[in-house]
Coordinates of C-alpha atoms in Angstrom, one line a residue:
M1 CA 23.9 34.0 35.4
N2 CA 21.6 33.0 32.5
Q3 CA 21.1 29.2 32.6
R4 CA 18.6 29.0 29.8
I5 CA 19.6 26.3 27.1
P6 CA 20.4 28.1 23.8
N7 CA 17.9 27.4 21.0
D8 CA 20.6 26.1 18.8
Y9 CA 21.2 23.3 21.3
L10 CA 17.5 22.5 21.6
T11 CA 17.1 22.1 17.8
Y12 CA 20.5 20.4 17.0
L13 CA 19.8 16.9 15.6
G14 CA 23.5 15.9 14.8
N15 CA 25.2 15.5 11.5
E16 CA 23.9 12.9 9.0
T17 CA 26.5 10.1 9.0
T18 CA 24.5 7.2 7.4
P19 CA 26.4 5.8 4.5
I20 CA 24.6 6.0 1.1
D21 CA 24.4 2.2 0.8
F22 CA 23.3 1.7 4.5
T23 CA 19.7 0.5 3.6
D24 CA 20.9 -1.6 0.7
F25 CA 23.5 -3.4 2.8
W26 CA 21.1 -4.5 5.5
H27 CA 18.4 -5.4 3.0
K28 CA 20.9 -7.7 1.3
M29 CA 22.0 -9.3 4.6
R30 CA 18.3 -9.7 5.7
T31 CA 17.4 -11.3 2.3
N32 CA 20.4 -13.7 2.6
V33 CA 19.3 -14.8 6.0
Q34 CA 15.7 -15.2 5.1
D35 CA 16.6 -17.2 2.0
Y36 CA 19.0 -19.4 3.8
N37 CA 17.8 -23.0 4.7
L38 CA 17.4 -23.1 8.6
V39 CA 19.5 -25.9 9.9
Y40 CA 19.6 -26.5 13.7
D41 CA 19.9 -29.5 16.1
L42 CA 18.7 -30.0 19.6
E43 CA 20.2 -32.6 21.9
R44 CA 18.5 -33.2 25.2
Q45 CA 20.8 -32.8 28.2
L46 CA 19.8 -35.3 30.9
N47 CA 22.6 -34.3 33.2
Y48 CA 20.7 -31.0 33.9
R49 CA 17.8 -31.9 36.2
F50 CA 15.3 -29.0 36.9
E51 CA 11.8 -29.6 38.0
N52 CA 9.3 -29.3 35.1
K53 CA 12.0 -28.1 32.7
R54 CA 14.0 -29.5 29.8
V55 CA 17.5 -28.5 28.7
Y56 CA 18.8 -28.9 25.1
R57 CA 22.2 -28.2 23.6
L58 CA 21.4 -26.1 20.5
S59 CA 23.5 -26.1 17.3
L60 CA 22.6 -23.6 14.6
Q61 CA 24.3 -23.7 11.3
A62 CA 25.4 -20.1 10.3
L63 CA 25.6 -19.0 6.6
D64 CA 29.3 -19.8 6.5
K65 CA 28.6 -23.2 8.1
T66 CA 29.9 -22.1 11.5
K67 CA 28.1 -24.1 14.2
V68 CA 26.7 -21.5 16.6
I69 CA 26.2 -23.3 20.0
G70 CA 23.6 -22.4 22.6
W71 CA 21.1 -23.6 25.2
Y72 CA 17.5 -24.1 24.6
I73 CA 15.7 -24.2 28.0
R74 CA 12.0 -24.9 28.1
S75 CA 9.1 -25.9 30.4
E76 CA 8.0 -29.5 30.3
K77 CA 4.9 -28.0 28.5
Q78 CA 6.2 -25.5 25.9
Q79 CA 5.2 -21.9 26.7
R80 CA 3.6 -19.5 24.2
Y81 CA 6.6 -17.2 24.0
C82 CA 10.3 -17.5 24.3
L83 CA 13.3 -15.2 25.1
L84 CA 16.2 -14.9 22.5
T85 CA 19.4 -13.7 24.1
T86 CA 23.1 -13.9 24.1
H87 CA 25.8 -12.4 26.2
G88 CA 28.1 -9.3 26.6
Y89 CA 31.5 -8.9 25.1
R90 CA 34.2 -11.2 26.4
S91 CA 31.6 -13.4 28.0
S92 CA 29.7 -16.6 27.1
K93 CA 26.3 -18.3 27.3
K94 CA 26.9 -19.4 30.8
Q95 CA 25.0 -22.3 32.4
P96 CA 21.3 -23.3 32.0
H97 CA 20.5 -22.5 35.6
D98 CA 21.4 -18.8 34.9
Y99 CA 18.1 -18.5 32.9
L100 CA 15.7 -20.5 35.0
Y101 CA 14.0 -17.3 36.3
W102 CA 12.9 -16.5 32.8
V103 CA 11.3 -19.9 32.4
D104 CA 9.6 -19.4 35.8
S105 CA 8.4 -16.1 34.5
G106 CA 6.7 -17.6 31.5
F107 CA 9.3 -17.6 28.8
D108 CA 11.3 -20.5 27.4
V109 CA 14.8 -19.5 26.6
I110 CA 17.2 -19.6 23.6
V111 CA 20.6 -18.3 24.4
L112 CA 23.6 -18.4 22.0
D113 CA 27.4 -18.2 22.3
M114 CA 28.9 -15.6 20.0
R115 CA 31.8 -16.4 17.9
L116 CA 35.3 -16.6 19.4
K117 CA 34.3 -15.3 22.8
G118 CA 35.5 -18.2 25.0
G119 CA 32.3 -20.2 24.6
E120 CA 31.7 -23.1 22.3
T121 CA 31.2 -21.2 19.1
G122 CA 34.1 -21.0 16.8
N123 CA 34.4 -19.4 13.3
N124 CA 34.7 -20.6 9.7
T125 CA 35.2 -17.3 7.9
P126 CA 38.9 -16.4 7.5
L127 CA 39.7 -13.4 9.8
S128 CA 42.6 -11.0 10.0
G129 CA 43.4 -8.7 12.8
P130 CA 44.1 -8.9 16.6
M131 CA 42.5 -11.9 18.2
S132 CA 42.7 -10.1 21.5
E133 CA 40.1 -7.7 20.2
V134 CA 37.8 -9.8 18.0
I135 CA 35.4 -6.9 17.5
A136 CA 38.1 -5.4 15.1
L137 CA 38.6 -8.6 13.0
N138 CA 38.1 -7.9 9.2
I139 CA 37.2 -4.4 10.0
L140 CA 38.1 -3.3 6.4
D141 CA 36.0 -6.0 4.8
L142 CA 32.5 -5.0 5.9
E143 CA 30.5 -8.0 4.6
N144 CA 32.9 -10.4 6.3
S145 CA 33.8 -8.3 9.4
Y146 CA 33.3 -9.8 12.8
L147 CA 30.5 -7.4 13.6
S148 CA 28.7 -8.4 10.4
L149 CA 29.0 -12.1 11.1
I150 CA 27.6 -11.9 14.6
H151 CA 24.7 -9.7 13.4
Q152 CA 24.1 -12.2 10.6
D153 CA 24.1 -15.1 13.2
M154 CA 21.6 -13.3 15.4
M155 CA 19.4 -12.5 12.4
L156 CA 19.3 -16.1 11.6
A157 CA 18.6 -17.0 15.2
T158 CA 15.4 -14.8 15.1
R159 CA 13.9 -17.5 12.8
L160 CA 14.3 -20.2 15.5
P161 CA 11.2 -19.2 17.7
E162 CA 8.8 -19.7 14.8
A163 CA 10.5 -22.9 13.7
L164 CA 10.2 -24.2 17.3
G165 CA 6.5 -23.3 17.4
Y166 CA 6.3 -20.2 19.4
E167 CA 3.6 -17.5 19.0
G168 CA 6.2 -14.8 19.5
Y169 CA 9.6 -14.0 21.1
V170 CA 11.3 -11.3 23.2
L171 CA 14.8 -10.1 22.4
E172 CA 16.8 -9.4 25.5
G173 CA 20.4 -8.6 26.4
T174 CA 23.0 -6.4 28.1
S175 CA 26.0 -4.6 26.6
Q176 CA 26.8 -6.4 23.3
A177 CA 23.7 -8.4 23.6
G178 CA 21.7 -5.3 24.1
G179 CA 23.1 -3.7 21.0
L180 CA 22.3 -6.9 19.1
S181 CA 18.8 -6.9 20.5
I182 CA 18.0 -3.4 19.3
A183 CA 19.6 -4.2 15.8
M184 CA 17.6 -7.4 15.5
G185 CA 14.3 -5.7 16.5
C186 CA 14.9 -2.9 13.8
I187 CA 16.2 -5.1 11.1
M188 CA 14.0 -8.3 11.3
Q189 CA 10.8 -6.6 12.7
T190 CA 9.6 -10.0 14.1
A191 CA 10.1 -9.6 17.9
S192 CA 7.2 -8.9 20.2
V193 CA 9.4 -6.9 22.7
V194 CA 12.9 -5.8 22.9
L195 CA 14.5 -5.4 26.3
A196 CA 17.9 -3.9 25.9
N197 CA 20.3 -2.8 28.8
V198 CA 23.4 -0.6 28.7
T199 CA 23.7 -1.3 25.0
S200 CA 26.9 -1.5 23.0
N201 CA 27.3 0.2 19.5
S202 CA 24.7 2.8 20.3

């Protein structure tokens, strides 16, 4: 039995499926994010007591004025680099202690709740579709679709490390967060490293 892989299989690169306006769409979104006035608030959380670490509740104002809520967890002496991450589909940002190993490894942490996933982040953009599957909301309205909104939120979040005084940042995440990490690394071109695990939308 001949088990040699046919040459047609070795040279097949797939069909071109990229929409004609693909580059223009992402360029416009990136420009909108870069031109937007970065508005965020940090509130020290004194009920979390970890040795040589500080915990802040982070509120980031999205382009539609939604308050994207997260944690900012840092060493007493701010480190040179930080980690920017979020969570998988149907999950949330969890608790600050879930990220302490990153701080102990040399990276302060910014972690965000994605919209409407059971965490603290809501949504100001009108949405239509099944709330049981938020990923499909506004699916026929590309610029206001749920997926566009969370990509836009993460694009905005990539500006936080510089605003907070870091030399650079690492994008990290699993599943939905992994897919967003790859997208942010490609679109924004500002991350030092991308660590993506079992990525969604790939």
